[in-house]
Amino acid sequence: MLHLAETLTFSGRKVVAAGASVPFPALRGSSLPDILCAYQQDAPWKLLSSCREQKVSCCFAQSVVLRGICKENHISGRRGQQPLSPLHAGESAEQVLQLYFHSVFPGAFSACHVLEQPCSTLPPYPQFFSPLLTRRGFLTDKPPPYSSAAVESIPVLAALQSSPLLHTLLSGLYKDLGQLSTRRWASFFAAGVEEEDFQEALEELRTLSQCYLTGFEDESEDEADSD
């Protein structure tokens, strides 16, 4: 994870945010381009890191893994016909994902990987899934006749992102730590941490948070909050 995070960070950035879609909302019988076309405005995952969600799509770099989508679901299968969208023109799952993330996060570096093997959800995996999920984790319009059976596997999409969202997280951590009264934590410094080292680490955290700013307006607002 450390090496992967290092490949996604540059310009002084060191932290990445995690996101996942468990299960990936794939309709049974739909192609990957059909599924992704429903998420043209928002990424098809929820943040796992404690960052505030934002509507504006922006990302510096990301690594995305999709697993559990069979080969026949990679492309639409409309050979010889006009593609319904740019996504339907992709010739492989990786290419479809690249086209999708290029449209949702323009200018970002995106590394996409697709694995056919799904994530197993056999016991003792908790069965908290919707009754609209089949045994293989695909969505249906109505509960299947075997809805009482356990979901055996699910498709999953996971991502690590170097994103401006991390500015809010890191600057908030900096402000919270800056409000601590170090005089009340004598035992902490008795363990070998020097006051100067603490203040230096605090300033490095502030500098790191500013590496995720995307414009002068955000930076001015951050300075105003600090004052």
Tab-separated table of C-alpha atoms in Angstrom:
chain	number	residue	atom	x	y	z
A	1	MET	CA	0.000	0.000	0.000
A	2	LEU	CA	2.866	2.359	0.800
A	3	HIS	CA	4.527	1.835	-2.586
A	4	LEU	CA	1.199	2.202	-4.403
A	5	ALA	CA	0.475	5.457	-2.572
A	6	GLU	CA	3.929	6.745	-3.505
A	7	THR	CA	3.254	6.153	-7.201
A	8	LEU	CA	0.066	8.253	-6.979
A	9	THR	CA	1.584	11.219	-5.149
A	10	PHE	CA	3.803	13.998	-6.459
A	11	SER	CA	4.391	17.730	-5.944
A	12	GLY	CA	4.914	17.229	-2.221
A	13	ARG	CA	1.792	15.122	-1.667
A	14	LYS	CA	2.066	11.985	0.462
A	15	VAL	CA	-1.499	10.924	1.301
A	16	VAL	CA	-4.214	9.181	-0.728
A	17	ALA	CA	-7.910	8.620	-0.037
A	18	ALA	CA	-9.669	5.270	-0.359
A	19	GLY	CA	-13.047	4.601	-1.938
A	20	ALA	CA	-15.049	1.468	-2.695
A	21	SER	CA	-18.314	0.209	-4.114
A	22	VAL	CA	-19.381	-2.977	-2.271
A	23	PRO	CA	-21.025	-4.376	-4.272
A	24	PHE	CA	-20.394	-2.634	-7.567
A	25	PRO	CA	-23.921	-1.743	-8.825
A	26	ALA	CA	-23.991	-3.931	-11.914
A	27	LEU	CA	-27.311	-4.894	-13.448
A	28	ARG	CA	-27.507	-8.518	-14.519
A	29	GLY	CA	-27.019	-8.773	-18.284
A	30	SER	CA	-25.785	-5.170	-18.690
A	31	SER	CA	-22.466	-4.315	-20.259
A	32	LEU	CA	-19.814	-2.318	-18.422
A	33	PRO	CA	-20.374	0.766	-20.641
A	34	ASP	CA	-24.122	0.612	-19.893
A	35	ILE	CA	-23.406	0.489	-16.158
A	36	LEU	CA	-20.894	3.338	-16.168
A	37	CYS	CA	-23.096	5.586	-18.317
A	38	ALA	CA	-25.402	5.882	-15.307
A	39	TYR	CA	-22.537	7.482	-13.323
A	40	GLN	CA	-21.381	10.238	-15.653
A	41	GLN	CA	-21.638	12.922	-12.938
A	42	ASP	CA	-20.419	11.053	-9.863
A	43	ALA	CA	-17.853	8.345	-9.281
A	44	PRO	CA	-19.451	4.933	-8.632
A	45	TRP	CA	-18.055	4.533	-5.115
A	46	LYS	CA	-18.285	5.902	-1.591
A	47	LEU	CA	-15.348	7.369	0.266
A	48	LEU	CA	-13.864	5.175	2.979
A	49	SER	CA	-11.527	7.902	4.211
A	50	SER	CA	-12.908	10.560	6.525
A	51	CYS	CA	-13.122	13.206	3.805
A	52	ARG	CA	-16.125	15.349	3.034
A	53	GLU	CA	-17.899	14.374	-0.166
A	54	GLN	CA	-17.791	16.959	-2.938
A	55	LYS	CA	-19.900	17.291	-6.060
A	56	VAL	CA	-17.188	18.775	-8.252
A	57	SER	CA	-15.047	16.061	-9.810
A	58	CYS	CA	-11.344	16.664	-9.369
A	59	CYS	CA	-8.454	14.284	-8.924
A	60	PHE	CA	-4.670	14.380	-9.396
A	61	ALA	CA	-4.024	10.642	-9.774
A	62	GLN	CA	-5.799	7.397	-8.959
A	63	SER	CA	-5.544	3.623	-9.093
A	64	VAL	CA	-8.809	1.742	-9.685
A	65	VAL	CA	-9.489	-2.000	-9.562
A	66	LEU	CA	-12.721	-3.583	-10.772
A	67	ARG	CA	-13.283	-7.266	-10.149
A	68	GLY	CA	-16.150	-9.666	-10.712
A	69	ILE	CA	-17.264	-8.529	-14.192
A	70	CYS	CA	-17.140	-11.359	-16.748
A	71	LYS	CA	-15.680	-10.911	-20.231
A	72	GLU	CA	-19.086	-10.889	-21.844
A	73	ASN	CA	-19.979	-7.864	-19.699
A	74	HIS	CA	-16.923	-5.824	-20.691
A	75	ILE	CA	-18.311	-4.373	-23.893
A	76	SER	CA	-21.777	-3.844	-25.278
A	77	GLY	CA	-21.568	-6.452	-28.016
A	78	ARG	CA	-22.967	-4.145	-30.710
A	79	ARG	CA	-20.444	-5.106	-33.372
A	80	GLY	CA	-20.768	-3.202	-36.618
A	81	GLN	CA	-23.187	-0.668	-35.153
A	82	GLN	CA	-22.716	2.962	-34.178
A	83	PRO	CA	-21.568	3.151	-30.528
A	84	LEU	CA	-24.240	4.477	-28.185
A	85	SER	CA	-21.614	6.553	-26.357
A	86	PRO	CA	-17.820	6.983	-26.276
A	87	LEU	CA	-17.727	4.332	-23.552
A	88	HIS	CA	-19.360	1.812	-25.882
A	89	ALA	CA	-16.462	2.284	-28.313
A	90	GLY	CA	-14.009	0.721	-25.862
A	91	GLU	CA	-12.551	-2.607	-26.939
A	92	SER	CA	-11.661	-3.881	-23.455
A	93	ALA	CA	-12.727	-3.356	-19.869
A	94	GLU	CA	-9.544	-1.437	-19.086
A	95	GLN	CA	-10.131	0.861	-22.055
A	96	VAL	CA	-13.757	1.420	-21.039
A	97	LEU	CA	-12.653	2.384	-17.524
A	98	GLN	CA	-9.953	4.684	-18.892
A	99	LEU	CA	-12.505	6.439	-21.116
A	100	TYR	CA	-14.890	6.771	-18.204
A	101	PHE	CA	-12.367	8.238	-15.777
A	102	HIS	CA	-11.013	10.528	-18.477
A	103	SER	CA	-14.495	12.059	-18.731
A	104	VAL	CA	-15.221	12.174	-14.979
A	105	PHE	CA	-11.720	13.256	-13.901
A	106	PRO	CA	-10.244	15.078	-16.928
A	107	GLY	CA	-6.497	15.566	-16.759
A	108	ALA	CA	-5.974	13.036	-13.952
A	109	PHE	CA	-3.596	10.105	-14.210
A	110	SER	CA	-5.696	6.927	-13.932
A	111	ALA	CA	-4.381	3.369	-13.684
A	112	CYS	CA	-7.194	0.853	-14.235
A	113	HIS	CA	-7.148	-2.892	-13.662
A	114	VAL	CA	-9.912	-5.460	-14.219
A	115	LEU	CA	-10.055	-8.917	-12.631
A	116	GLU	CA	-12.717	-11.453	-13.533
A	117	GLN	CA	-12.677	-13.198	-10.169
A	118	PRO	CA	-15.305	-11.681	-7.831
A	119	CYS	CA	-15.022	-11.228	-4.079
A	120	SER	CA	-16.328	-14.227	-2.188
A	121	THR	CA	-19.098	-13.548	0.352
A	122	LEU	CA	-19.594	-17.067	1.668
A	123	PRO	CA	-20.019	-17.531	5.459
A	124	PRO	CA	-18.888	-16.032	7.760
A	125	TYR	CA	-19.251	-12.963	5.511
A	126	PRO	CA	-22.282	-10.991	6.816
A	127	GLN	CA	-25.362	-11.169	4.602
A	128	PHE	CA	-26.452	-7.530	4.674
A	129	PHE	CA	-27.249	-7.339	0.970
A	130	SER	CA	-30.415	-6.175	-0.747
A	131	PRO	CA	-32.914	-8.877	-1.773
A	132	LEU	CA	-32.509	-7.531	-5.317
A	133	LEU	CA	-29.052	-9.094	-5.497
A	134	THR	CA	-28.548	-12.438	-7.177
A	135	ARG	CA	-26.243	-15.113	-5.802
A	136	ARG	CA	-23.467	-13.636	-7.946
A	137	GLY	CA	-24.067	-10.119	-6.650
A	138	PHE	CA	-25.784	-8.608	-9.690
A	139	LEU	CA	-28.846	-6.367	-9.421
A	140	THR	CA	-32.247	-7.415	-10.733
A	141	ASP	CA	-35.555	-5.559	-11.184
A	142	LYS	CA	-37.302	-7.829	-8.718
A	143	PRO	CA	-36.135	-10.306	-6.078
A	144	PRO	CA	-35.128	-13.623	-7.663
A	145	PRO	CA	-37.037	-16.762	-6.667
A	146	TYR	CA	-34.049	-17.883	-4.616
A	147	SER	CA	-33.741	-14.547	-2.759
A	148	SER	CA	-33.551	-16.393	0.556
A	149	ALA	CA	-30.259	-17.954	-0.523
A	150	ALA	CA	-27.015	-16.340	0.535
A	151	VAL	CA	-25.100	-14.092	-1.840
A	152	GLU	CA	-22.032	-16.137	-2.746
A	153	SER	CA	-19.935	-13.466	-4.469
A	154	ILE	CA	-20.094	-9.825	-5.507
A	155	PRO	CA	-18.408	-7.533	-8.019
A	156	VAL	CA	-16.375	-4.835	-6.291
A	157	LEU	CA	-14.755	-1.590	-7.400
A	158	ALA	CA	-12.048	-0.021	-5.237
A	159	ALA	CA	-9.925	3.088	-5.702
A	160	LEU	CA	-7.058	5.010	-4.168
A	161	GLN	CA	-7.018	8.711	-5.052
A	162	SER	CA	-4.720	11.657	-4.647
A	163	SER	CA	-7.471	14.254	-4.455
A	164	PRO	CA	-8.147	17.839	-3.292
A	165	LEU	CA	-10.557	16.276	-0.790
A	166	LEU	CA	-7.528	15.541	1.355
A	167	HIS	CA	-6.865	19.244	1.884
A	168	THR	CA	-9.951	19.521	4.086
A	169	LEU	CA	-8.989	16.398	6.032
A	170	LEU	CA	-5.366	17.408	6.626
A	171	SER	CA	-6.071	21.080	7.366
A	172	GLY	CA	-8.778	20.038	9.829
A	173	LEU	CA	-6.313	17.730	11.578
A	174	TYR	CA	-3.774	20.559	11.702
A	175	LYS	CA	-6.275	22.934	13.285
A	176	ASP	CA	-7.394	20.375	15.859
A	177	LEU	CA	-3.823	19.603	16.907
A	178	GLY	CA	-2.937	23.291	16.970
A	179	GLN	CA	-5.654	23.929	19.540
A	180	LEU	CA	-4.208	21.432	22.008
A	181	SER	CA	-2.526	22.841	25.074
A	182	THR	CA	0.779	21.005	25.190
A	183	ARG	CA	1.241	21.971	28.838
A	184	ARG	CA	-1.574	19.562	29.699
A	185	TRP	CA	0.273	16.644	28.067
A	186	ALA	CA	3.411	16.478	30.174
A	187	SER	CA	3.467	12.668	30.050
A	188	PHE	CA	3.440	12.813	26.239
A	189	PHE	CA	6.595	14.889	26.107
A	190	ALA	CA	8.119	12.874	28.954
A	191	ALA	CA	8.141	9.913	26.543
A	192	GLY	CA	10.863	11.632	24.530
A	193	VAL	CA	9.015	14.010	22.209
A	194	GLU	CA	10.405	17.521	22.265
A	195	GLU	CA	8.180	20.570	22.033
A	196	GLU	CA	10.157	21.836	19.045
A	197	ASP	CA	9.748	18.503	17.246
A	198	PHE	CA	6.008	18.622	17.846
A	199	GLN	CA	5.697	22.141	16.461
A	200	GLU	CA	7.864	21.205	13.469
A	201	ALA	CA	5.667	18.178	12.704
A	202	LEU	CA	2.609	20.386	13.040
A	203	GLU	CA	3.986	22.856	10.510
A	204	GLU	CA	4.843	20.008	8.131
A	205	LEU	CA	1.231	18.845	8.385
A	206	ARG	CA	0.027	22.321	7.435
A	207	THR	CA	2.417	22.422	4.482
A	208	LEU	CA	1.241	18.987	3.369
A	209	SER	CA	-2.406	20.073	3.462
A	210	GLN	CA	-1.612	23.051	1.207
A	211	CYS	CA	-0.163	20.692	-1.411
A	212	TYR	CA	-3.743	19.594	-2.145
A	213	LEU	CA	-5.047	23.076	-2.911
A	214	THR	CA	-6.232	23.604	-6.467
A	215	GLY	CA	-6.598	27.398	-6.688
A	216	PHE	CA	-5.737	30.716	-5.104
A	217	GLU	CA	-9.251	31.176	-3.768
A	218	ASP	CA	-9.058	27.980	-1.728
A	219	GLU	CA	-5.651	28.993	-0.366
A	220	SER	CA	-6.893	32.437	0.709
A	221	GLU	CA	-9.869	30.866	2.462
A	222	ASP	CA	-7.556	28.458	4.243
A	223	GLU	CA	-5.382	31.306	5.478
A	224	ALA	CA	-8.454	33.205	6.633
A	225	ASP	CA	-9.607	30.185	8.626
A	226	SER	CA	-6.181	29.887	10.200
A	227	ASP	CA	-6.320	33.509	11.322
